[in-house]
PDB file of C-alpha atoms in Angstrom:
ATOM      1  CA  MET A   1      76.719  91.943  90.335  1.00  0.00           C
ATOM      2  CA  THR A   2      75.494  95.452  91.309  1.00  0.00           C
ATOM      3  CA  ALA A   3      72.837  97.113  89.080  1.00  0.00           C
ATOM      4  CA  VAL A   4      74.102 100.015  86.937  1.00  0.00           C
ATOM      5  CA  GLN A   5      72.624 103.401  88.047  1.00  0.00           C
ATOM      6  CA  TYR A   6      72.286 106.716  86.114  1.00  0.00           C
ATOM      7  CA  ILE A   7      72.763 110.348  87.070  1.00  0.00           C
ATOM      8  CA  PRO A   8      71.314 113.078  84.858  1.00  0.00           C
ATOM      9  CA  ALA A   9      74.295 115.232  83.958  1.00  0.00           C
ATOM     10  CA  GLN A  10      76.134 117.301  81.446  1.00  0.00           C
ATOM     11  CA  PRO A  11      77.019 116.491  78.651  1.00  0.00           C
ATOM     12  CA  GLY A  12      74.958 113.231  79.135  1.00  0.00           C
ATOM     13  CA  GLU A  13      73.930 110.693  81.652  1.00  0.00           C
ATOM     14  CA  PHE A  14      76.667 109.380  83.997  1.00  0.00           C
ATOM     15  CA  SER A  15      76.460 105.707  84.625  1.00  0.00           C
ATOM     16  CA  PHE A  16      77.971 103.931  87.644  1.00  0.00           C
ATOM     17  CA  GLU A  17      77.959 100.879  89.769  1.00  0.00           C
ATOM     18  CA  PRO A  18      77.743 101.669  93.427  1.00  0.00           C
ATOM     19  CA  SER A  19      80.375  99.111  94.331  1.00  0.00           C
ATOM     20  CA  THR A  20      82.983 100.787  92.132  1.00  0.00           C
ATOM     21  CA  LEU A  21      81.975 104.388  92.959  1.00  0.00           C
ATOM     22  CA  ALA A  22      83.718 106.710  95.557  1.00  0.00           C
ATOM     23  CA  LEU A  23      82.927 110.215  96.767  1.00  0.00           C
ATOM     24  CA  LEU A  24      86.129 112.272  96.903  1.00  0.00           C
ATOM     25  CA  VAL A  25      86.026 115.255  99.249  1.00  0.00           C
ATOM     26  CA  ILE A  26      88.892 117.561  98.417  1.00  0.00           C
ATOM     27  CA  ASP A  27      90.488 119.933 101.002  1.00  0.00           C
ATOM     28  CA  MET A  28      87.550 121.180 103.049  1.00  0.00           C
ATOM     29  CA  GLN A  29      89.929 122.405 105.623  1.00  0.00           C
ATOM     30  CA  ARG A  30      89.772 125.173 108.209  1.00  0.00           C
ATOM     31  CA  ASP A  31      92.713 127.099 106.790  1.00  0.00           C
ATOM     32  CA  PHE A  32      90.690 127.539 103.591  1.00  0.00           C
ATOM     33  CA  LEU A  33      87.101 127.895 104.905  1.00  0.00           C
ATOM     34  CA  LEU A  34      87.080 129.588 108.281  1.00  0.00           C
ATOM     35  CA  PRO A  35      86.916 133.368 108.694  1.00  0.00           C
ATOM     36  CA  GLY A  36      90.360 134.671 109.844  1.00  0.00           C
ATOM     37  CA  GLY A  37      92.134 131.822 108.174  1.00  0.00           C
ATOM     38  CA  PHE A  38      94.757 131.488 105.472  1.00  0.00           C
ATOM     39  CA  GLY A  39      92.341 131.839 102.655  1.00  0.00           C
ATOM     40  CA  GLU A  40      90.865 135.002 104.037  1.00  0.00           C
ATOM     41  CA  SER A  41      94.472 136.386 104.634  1.00  0.00           C
ATOM     42  CA  LEU A  42      95.033 136.173 100.919  1.00  0.00           C
ATOM     43  CA  GLY A  43      92.173 138.731 100.491  1.00  0.00           C
ATOM     44  CA  ASN A  44      89.463 136.059  99.576  1.00  0.00           C
ATOM     45  CA  ASP A  45      85.890 135.957 100.604  1.00  0.00           C
ATOM     46  CA  VAL A  46      85.557 132.609 102.426  1.00  0.00           C
ATOM     47  CA  GLY A  47      81.765 132.973 102.335  1.00  0.00           C
ATOM     48  CA  LEU A  48      81.998 131.817  98.653  1.00  0.00           C
ATOM     49  CA  LEU A  49      83.547 128.512  99.765  1.00  0.00           C
ATOM     50  CA  ARG A  50      81.252 128.131 102.734  1.00  0.00           C
ATOM     51  CA  THR A  51      78.187 127.845 100.501  1.00  0.00           C
ATOM     52  CA  VAL A  52      79.506 124.397  99.588  1.00  0.00           C
ATOM     53  CA  ILE A  53      79.191 123.060 103.187  1.00  0.00           C
ATOM     54  CA  GLU A  54      75.401 122.473 103.371  1.00  0.00           C
ATOM     55  CA  PRO A  55      74.887 120.721 100.054  1.00  0.00           C
ATOM     56  CA  LEU A  56      78.195 118.699 100.558  1.00  0.00           C
ATOM     57  CA  ALA A  57      77.089 117.562 104.049  1.00  0.00           C
ATOM     58  CA  GLY A  58      73.889 116.296 102.459  1.00  0.00           C
ATOM     59  CA  LEU A  59      75.715 114.480  99.710  1.00  0.00           C
ATOM     60  CA  ILE A  60      78.163 112.843 102.152  1.00  0.00           C
ATOM     61  CA  ALA A  61      75.303 111.660 104.260  1.00  0.00           C
ATOM     62  CA  ALA A  62      73.622 110.106 101.152  1.00  0.00           C
ATOM     63  CA  ALA A  63      76.764 108.508 100.057  1.00  0.00           C
ATOM     64  CA  ARG A  64      77.234 106.913 103.573  1.00  0.00           C
ATOM     65  CA  ALA A  65      73.645 105.720 103.652  1.00  0.00           C
ATOM     66  CA  ALA A  66      74.152 104.111 100.165  1.00  0.00           C
ATOM     67  CA  GLY A  67      77.407 102.358 101.209  1.00  0.00           C
ATOM     68  CA  ILE A  68      79.535 104.450  98.835  1.00  0.00           C
ATOM     69  CA  THR A  69      83.153 104.819  99.717  1.00  0.00           C
ATOM     70  CA  VAL A  70      83.973 108.265 101.061  1.00  0.00           C
ATOM     71  CA  ILE A  71      87.546 109.611 100.764  1.00  0.00           C
ATOM     72  CA  HIS A  72      88.780 112.954 102.137  1.00  0.00           C
ATOM     73  CA  THR A  73      91.884 114.954 101.224  1.00  0.00           C
ATOM     74  CA  ARG A  74      93.927 117.628 103.014  1.00  0.00           C
ATOM     75  CA  GLU A  75      96.607 119.758 101.465  1.00  0.00           C
ATOM     76  CA  GLY A  76      99.454 120.424 103.700  1.00  0.00           C
ATOM     77  CA  HIS A  77     103.091 119.819 104.479  1.00  0.00           C
ATOM     78  CA  LEU A  78     105.404 118.184 106.978  1.00  0.00           C
ATOM     79  CA  PRO A  79     106.480 120.548 109.849  1.00  0.00           C
ATOM     80  CA  ASP A  80     109.988 121.066 108.473  1.00  0.00           C
ATOM     81  CA  LEU A  81     108.385 121.902 105.050  1.00  0.00           C
ATOM     82  CA  SER A  82     110.761 119.426 103.363  1.00  0.00           C
ATOM     83  CA  ASP A  83     107.876 118.513 101.017  1.00  0.00           C
ATOM     84  CA  CYS A  84     107.076 122.014 100.111  1.00  0.00           C
ATOM     85  CA  PRO A  85     109.378 123.205  97.146  1.00  0.00           C
ATOM     86  CA  PRO A  86     110.378 126.850  96.929  1.00  0.00           C
ATOM     87  CA  ALA A  87     108.384 127.277  93.805  1.00  0.00           C
ATOM     88  CA  LYS A  88     105.244 126.757  95.966  1.00  0.00           C
ATOM     89  CA  LEU A  89     106.447 128.272  99.162  1.00  0.00           C
ATOM     90  CA  LEU A  90     107.606 131.556  97.694  1.00  0.00           C
ATOM     91  CA  ARG A  91     104.729 131.949  95.055  1.00  0.00           C
ATOM     92  CA  GLY A  92     102.882 135.305  95.002  1.00  0.00           C
ATOM     93  CA  SER A  93     103.058 138.077  97.714  1.00  0.00           C
ATOM     94  CA  PRO A  94     100.801 136.847 100.549  1.00  0.00           C
ATOM     95  CA  SER A  95     100.840 138.463 103.987  1.00  0.00           C
ATOM     96  CA  GLN A  96     101.435 134.994 105.321  1.00  0.00           C
ATOM     97  CA  ARG A  97     103.096 131.981 103.855  1.00  0.00           C
ATOM     98  CA  ILE A  98     102.813 128.236 104.204  1.00  0.00           C
ATOM     99  CA  GLY A  99     104.407 127.337 107.583  1.00  0.00           C
ATOM    100  CA  ASP A 100     103.947 130.825 109.120  1.00  0.00           C
ATOM    101  CA  PRO A 101     102.003 131.187 112.433  1.00  0.00           C
ATOM    102  CA  GLY A 102      98.338 131.868 111.516  1.00  0.00           C
ATOM    103  CA  ALA A 103      95.027 132.082 113.299  1.00  0.00           C
ATOM    104  CA  PHE A 104      94.694 128.306 113.522  1.00  0.00           C
ATOM    105  CA  GLY A 105      98.246 127.235 113.980  1.00  0.00           C
ATOM    106  CA  ARG A 106     101.067 127.025 111.385  1.00  0.00           C
ATOM    107  CA  ILE A 107      99.544 127.473 107.970  1.00  0.00           C
ATOM    108  CA  LEU A 108      98.913 124.309 105.985  1.00  0.00           C
ATOM    109  CA  VAL A 109     101.185 122.297 108.338  1.00  0.00           C
ATOM    110  CA  ARG A 110     100.028 118.657 109.077  1.00  0.00           C
ATOM    111  CA  GLY A 111      98.817 118.284 112.640  1.00  0.00           C
ATOM    112  CA  GLU A 112      97.858 121.917 113.150  1.00  0.00           C
ATOM    113  CA  TYR A 113      94.223 122.761 113.828  1.00  0.00           C
ATOM    114  CA  GLY A 114      93.790 124.798 110.550  1.00  0.00           C
ATOM    115  CA  HIS A 115      95.077 121.836 108.491  1.00  0.00           C
ATOM    116  CA  ASP A 116      92.220 119.586 109.551  1.00  0.00           C
ATOM    117  CA  ILE A 117      88.824 119.300 107.929  1.00  0.00           C
ATOM    118  CA  ILE A 118      86.026 121.530 109.212  1.00  0.00           C
ATOM    119  CA  ASP A 119      83.760 120.191 111.943  1.00  0.00           C
ATOM    120  CA  GLU A 120      80.613 120.008 109.834  1.00  0.00           C
ATOM    121  CA  LEU A 121      82.233 117.510 107.282  1.00  0.00           C
ATOM    122  CA  ALA A 122      84.456 115.621 109.678  1.00  0.00           C
ATOM    123  CA  PRO A 123      85.454 112.129 108.427  1.00  0.00           C
ATOM    124  CA  LEU A 124      83.987 109.096 110.262  1.00  0.00           C
ATOM    125  CA  ASP A 125      86.210 106.599 111.887  1.00  0.00           C
ATOM    126  CA  GLY A 126      87.450 104.184 109.141  1.00  0.00           C
ATOM    127  CA  GLU A 127      87.031 106.712 106.232  1.00  0.00           C
ATOM    128  CA  VAL A 128      90.264 107.276 104.321  1.00  0.00           C
ATOM    129  CA  VAL A 129      91.983 110.674 104.747  1.00  0.00           C
ATOM    130  CA  ILE A 130      94.725 111.367 102.135  1.00  0.00           C
ATOM    131  CA  ASP A 131      97.324 114.011 103.105  1.00  0.00           C
ATOM    132  CA  LYS A 132      98.706 115.588  99.896  1.00  0.00           C
ATOM    133  CA  PRO A 133     101.567 117.987  99.472  1.00  0.00           C
ATOM    134  CA  GLY A 134     100.330 119.298  96.024  1.00  0.00           C
ATOM    135  CA  LYS A 135      97.207 120.431  94.249  1.00  0.00           C
ATOM    136  CA  GLY A 136      96.298 117.116  92.817  1.00  0.00           C
ATOM    137  CA  ALA A 137      95.140 114.296  95.020  1.00  0.00           C
ATOM    138  CA  PHE A 138      97.253 111.622  93.157  1.00  0.00           C
ATOM    139  CA  TYR A 139     100.615 113.368  93.305  1.00  0.00           C
ATOM    140  CA  ALA A 140     102.957 111.943  96.060  1.00  0.00           C
ATOM    141  CA  THR A 141      99.992 110.075  97.828  1.00  0.00           C
ATOM    142  CA  GLU A 142      98.632 106.637  98.240  1.00  0.00           C
ATOM    143  CA  LEU A 143      95.305 107.538  96.456  1.00  0.00           C
ATOM    144  CA  SER A 144      95.910 105.371  93.403  1.00  0.00           C
ATOM    145  CA  ASP A 145      96.632 102.352  95.602  1.00  0.00           C
ATOM    146  CA  VAL A 146      93.595 102.992  97.812  1.00  0.00           C
ATOM    147  CA  LEU A 147      91.309 103.193  94.789  1.00  0.00           C
ATOM    148  CA  ALA A 148      92.818 100.037  93.236  1.00  0.00           C
ATOM    149  CA  ARG A 149      92.432  98.104  96.531  1.00  0.00           C
ATOM    150  CA  LYS A 150      88.736  99.079  96.766  1.00  0.00           C
ATOM    151  CA  GLY A 151      88.034  98.339  93.119  1.00  0.00           C
ATOM    152  CA  ILE A 152      87.028 101.966  92.398  1.00  0.00           C
ATOM    153  CA  SER A 153      86.737 103.126  88.813  1.00  0.00           C
ATOM    154  CA  SER A 154      84.394 106.177  89.071  1.00  0.00           C
ATOM    155  CA  LEU A 155      84.696 109.235  91.233  1.00  0.00           C
ATOM    156  CA  LEU A 156      82.109 111.882  92.520  1.00  0.00           C
ATOM    157  CA  VAL A 157      84.469 114.829  92.937  1.00  0.00           C
ATOM    158  CA  THR A 158      83.741 117.588  95.458  1.00  0.00           C
ATOM    159  CA  GLY A 159      85.529 120.265  97.465  1.00  0.00           C
ATOM    160  CA  VAL A 160      87.716 123.334  96.960  1.00  0.00           C
ATOM    161  CA  THR A 161      88.820 125.088  95.009  1.00  0.00           C
ATOM    162  CA  THR A 162      87.148 124.319  91.754  1.00  0.00           C
ATOM    163  CA  GLU A 163      89.762 125.712  89.407  1.00  0.00           C
ATOM    164  CA  VAL A 164      92.812 124.573  91.408  1.00  0.00           C
ATOM    165  CA  CYS A 165      92.771 121.358  93.506  1.00  0.00           C
ATOM    166  CA  VAL A 166      89.494 119.976  92.059  1.00  0.00           C
ATOM    167  CA  HIS A 167      90.446 120.589  88.434  1.00  0.00           C
ATOM    168  CA  THR A 168      94.009 119.256  88.990  1.00  0.00           C
ATOM    169  CA  THR A 169      92.690 116.099  90.571  1.00  0.00           C
ATOM    170  CA  VAL A 170      90.105 115.553  87.873  1.00  0.00           C
ATOM    171  CA  ARG A 171      92.752 115.876  85.191  1.00  0.00           C
ATOM    172  CA  GLU A 172      95.007 113.422  87.037  1.00  0.00           C
ATOM    173  CA  ALA A 173      92.107 110.995  87.510  1.00  0.00           C
ATOM    174  CA  ASN A 174      91.151 111.320  83.722  1.00  0.00           C
ATOM    175  CA  ASP A 175      94.692 110.456  82.637  1.00  0.00           C
ATOM    176  CA  ARG A 176      94.566 107.363  84.879  1.00  0.00           C
ATOM    177  CA  GLY A 177      91.353 106.090  83.405  1.00  0.00           C
ATOM    178  CA  PHE A 178      88.800 107.110  86.063  1.00  0.00           C
ATOM    179  CA  GLU A 179      85.296 108.362  85.101  1.00  0.00           C
ATOM    180  CA  CYS A 180      84.687 111.609  87.069  1.00  0.00           C
ATOM    181  CA  LEU A 181      81.461 113.542  87.858  1.00  0.00           C
ATOM    182  CA  VAL A 182      81.966 116.925  89.471  1.00  0.00           C
ATOM    183  CA  VAL A 183      79.107 117.961  91.658  1.00  0.00           C
ATOM    184  CA  SER A 184      78.441 121.604  90.782  1.00  0.00           C
ATOM    185  CA  ASP A 185      77.128 122.828  94.004  1.00  0.00           C
ATOM    186  CA  CYS A 186      79.554 120.873  96.079  1.00  0.00           C
ATOM    187  CA  VAL A 187      82.663 122.533  94.695  1.00  0.00           C
ATOM    188  CA  GLY A 188      83.539 126.118  95.317  1.00  0.00           C
ATOM    189  CA  SER A 189      85.893 128.877  94.296  1.00  0.00           C
ATOM    190  CA  TYR A 190      86.772 132.360  95.754  1.00  0.00           C
ATOM    191  CA  PHE A 191      86.196 133.627  92.164  1.00  0.00           C
ATOM    192  CA  PRO A 192      82.760 133.289  90.747  1.00  0.00           C
ATOM    193  CA  GLU A 193      83.983 133.516  87.133  1.00  0.00           C
ATOM    194  CA  PHE A 194      86.452 130.704  87.772  1.00  0.00           C
ATOM    195  CA  GLN A 195      83.670 128.649  89.187  1.00  0.00           C
ATOM    196  CA  ARG A 196      81.525 129.007  86.158  1.00  0.00           C
ATOM    197  CA  VAL A 197      84.410 128.426  83.633  1.00  0.00           C
ATOM    198  CA  GLY A 198      85.868 125.545  85.710  1.00  0.00           C
ATOM    199  CA  LEU A 199      82.632 123.595  85.525  1.00  0.00           C
ATOM    200  CA  GLU A 200      82.116 124.428  81.894  1.00  0.00           C
ATOM    201  CA  MET A 201      85.611 123.108  81.150  1.00  0.00           C
ATOM    202  CA  ILE A 202      84.882 119.701  82.676  1.00  0.00           C
ATOM    203  CA  ALA A 203      81.979 118.888  80.432  1.00  0.00           C
ATOM    204  CA  ALA A 204      83.135 120.638  77.258  1.00  0.00           C
ATOM    205  CA  GLN A 205      83.697 118.786  73.975  1.00  0.00           C
ATOM    206  CA  GLY A 206      81.439 115.936  74.908  1.00  0.00           C
ATOM    207  CA  GLY A 207      82.944 115.614  78.424  1.00  0.00           C
ATOM    208  CA  ILE A 208      86.593 116.004  77.852  1.00  0.00           C
ATOM    209  CA  PHE A 209      87.246 115.713  81.566  1.00  0.00           C
ATOM    210  CA  GLY A 210      84.069 114.134  82.765  1.00  0.00           C
ATOM    211  CA  TRP A 211      80.533 115.002  83.751  1.00  0.00           C
ATOM    212  CA  VAL A 212      78.873 117.807  85.834  1.00  0.00           C
ATOM    213  CA  ALA A 213      75.569 117.447  87.862  1.00  0.00           C
ATOM    214  CA  ASP A 214      74.124 119.093  90.979  1.00  0.00           C
ATOM    215  CA  SER A 215      73.806 117.445  94.263  1.00  0.00           C
ATOM    216  CA  ALA A 216      70.026 116.873  93.994  1.00  0.00           C
ATOM    217  CA  ALA A 217      70.594 114.768  90.851  1.00  0.00           C
ATOM    218  CA  VAL A 218      73.365 112.790  92.552  1.00  0.00           C
ATOM    219  CA  ILE A 219      71.470 112.213  95.705  1.00  0.00           C
ATOM    220  CA  GLY A 220      68.479 111.057  93.859  1.00  0.00           C
ATOM    221  CA  ALA A 221      70.548 108.379  92.127  1.00  0.00           C
ATOM    222  CA  LEU A 222      72.311 107.305  95.375  1.00  0.00           C
ATOM    223  CA  THR A 223      69.013 107.039  97.114  1.00  0.00           C
ATOM    224  CA  ALA A 224      67.842 104.768  94.390  1.00  0.00           C
ATOM    225  CA  THR A 225      70.771 102.449  94.967  1.00  0.00           C
ATOM    226  CA  VAL A 226      69.514 101.777  98.514  1.00  0.00           C
ATOM    227  CA  SER A 227      66.212 100.336  97.191  1.00  0.00           C
ATOM    228  CA  THR A 228      67.558  98.666  94.033  1.00  0.00           C
ATOM    229  CA  PRO A 229      68.515  95.056  94.691  1.00  0.00           C
ATOM    230  CA  ALA A 230      71.791  93.621  93.358  1.00  0.00           C
ATOM    231  CA  GLN A 231      71.318  91.707  90.093  1.00  0.00           C
TER     232      GLN A 231
END
């Protein structure tokens, strides 16, 4: 049996067993994070998302060293866009839409350069990569089956954007009975106000959706698991 570990967090300590914990890295893709990509074409400052890269790289390294399961997601669609409903495809008035030619290939289309994860956070061989057609990582994906197969009951949630794909995934996970901790400096938004409010909403009302802590607190706890023998 694995010893229970604790992470200082809001609204209170987050407890976990390393064998049942996974790090979920949401949509750290070139289309969203690289200058000249889809995110920037929408008028966003991608620099706000890129601040996540360094702390998240450190967290991923700590998770791997501790033997924690690491799972990555990518938002995107089949080349014929048959899994992209008109309600999503035609939303808003962007200069470029999903499936259009972009700086890094067809925008948010699976197999294109821009759809893949940025080099700094590239998955290792053997790490699970979930391709999702929606905002949430559970919708129309194999994520639930992967977590069940690995015996995962708790999630460290990271990635972009805080108020959209991260929040949607945490809400989905909460409804499915998972305990979620959102790592505050490892999630990012194009909108600073959304980042602040999005994090506050997670831990509000005694942790209505989960817990929030920074990467230093999480890494400290993961490092402790390496030196703590199983009970």
